[in-house]
Amino acid sequence: MRGNSKLAPSPVRLPQDLKNWLKHQAIDNKRSMNGEVVARLEESRARQGSAQQPVQGPRR
């Protein structure tokens, strides 16, 4: 999602303890807070998408 600097801000309110945890995760992963949020949401979306893919049986 890099290069999309024209996106409108999407403020999200977080409990302080969650915000602190996320900040430390971002530091550990060498990302900005925004980058950490985006990466985690993309990972979650990918997992959810793969879980929702129908399992296809053998073709006849």
Short mmCIF file of C-alpha atoms in Angstrom, two decimals:
data_model
loop_
_atom_site.label_atom_id
_atom_site.label_comp_id
_atom_site.label_asym_id
_atom_site.label_seq_id
_atom_site.Cartn_x
_atom_site.Cartn_y
_atom_site.Cartn_z
CA MET A 1 0.00 0.00 0.00
CA ARG A 2 3.02 2.22 -0.26
CA GLY A 3 2.69 5.30 -2.40
CA ASN A 4 -0.93 5.96 -1.45
CA SER A 5 -0.26 9.26 0.29
CA LYS A 6 -3.56 10.69 -0.94
CA LEU A 7 -5.65 8.46 1.31
CA ALA A 8 -7.95 10.17 3.78
CA PRO A 9 -7.02 9.68 7.44
CA SER A 10 -8.95 6.97 9.26
CA PRO A 11 -8.63 7.74 12.94
CA VAL A 12 -8.99 4.77 15.23
CA ARG A 13 -9.30 5.03 19.00
CA LEU A 14 -7.34 2.39 20.89
CA PRO A 15 -7.08 1.63 24.59
CA GLN A 16 -3.74 2.96 25.87
CA ASP A 17 -2.38 -0.50 26.75
CA LEU A 18 -3.12 -1.78 23.23
CA LYS A 19 -1.57 1.33 21.70
CA ASN A 20 1.59 0.82 23.81
CA TRP A 21 1.78 -2.82 22.77
CA LEU A 22 1.31 -1.93 19.11
CA LYS A 23 4.00 0.74 19.35
CA HIS A 24 6.49 -1.81 20.69
CA GLN A 25 5.53 -4.32 18.01
CA ALA A 26 6.10 -1.65 15.35
CA ILE A 27 9.55 -0.88 16.81
CA ASP A 28 10.45 -4.59 16.90
CA ASN A 29 9.36 -4.97 13.26
CA LYS A 30 11.09 -1.73 12.19
CA ARG A 31 7.80 -0.19 11.04
CA SER A 32 5.85 2.94 11.78
CA MET A 33 2.70 2.52 13.84
CA ASN A 34 0.68 2.96 10.65
CA GLY A 35 2.84 0.40 8.85
CA GLU A 36 2.33 -2.08 11.68
CA VAL A 37 -1.45 -1.61 11.62
CA VAL A 38 -1.56 -2.01 7.82
CA ALA A 39 0.65 -5.11 7.87
CA ARG A 40 -1.44 -6.74 10.58
CA LEU A 41 -4.72 -5.95 8.85
CA GLU A 42 -3.42 -7.26 5.52
CA GLU A 43 -2.23 -10.46 7.21
CA SER A 44 -5.59 -10.89 8.90
CA ARG A 45 -7.45 -10.28 5.65
CA ALA A 46 -5.27 -12.83 3.84
CA ARG A 47 -5.87 -15.44 6.55
CA GLN A 48 -9.60 -14.80 6.52
CA GLY A 49 -9.72 -14.93 2.72
CA SER A 50 -7.86 -18.24 2.56
CA ALA A 51 -10.13 -19.67 5.27
CA GLN A 52 -13.19 -18.68 3.27
CA GLN A 53 -12.02 -20.28 0.03
CA PRO A 54 -14.27 -23.22 -0.76
CA VAL A 55 -12.53 -26.56 -0.70
CA GLN A 56 -12.95 -28.20 -4.07
CA GLY A 57 -13.21 -31.92 -4.30
CA PRO A 58 -11.81 -33.98 -7.15
CA ARG A 59 -13.26 -33.16 -10.55
CA ARG A 60 -15.20 -35.85 -12.30
#
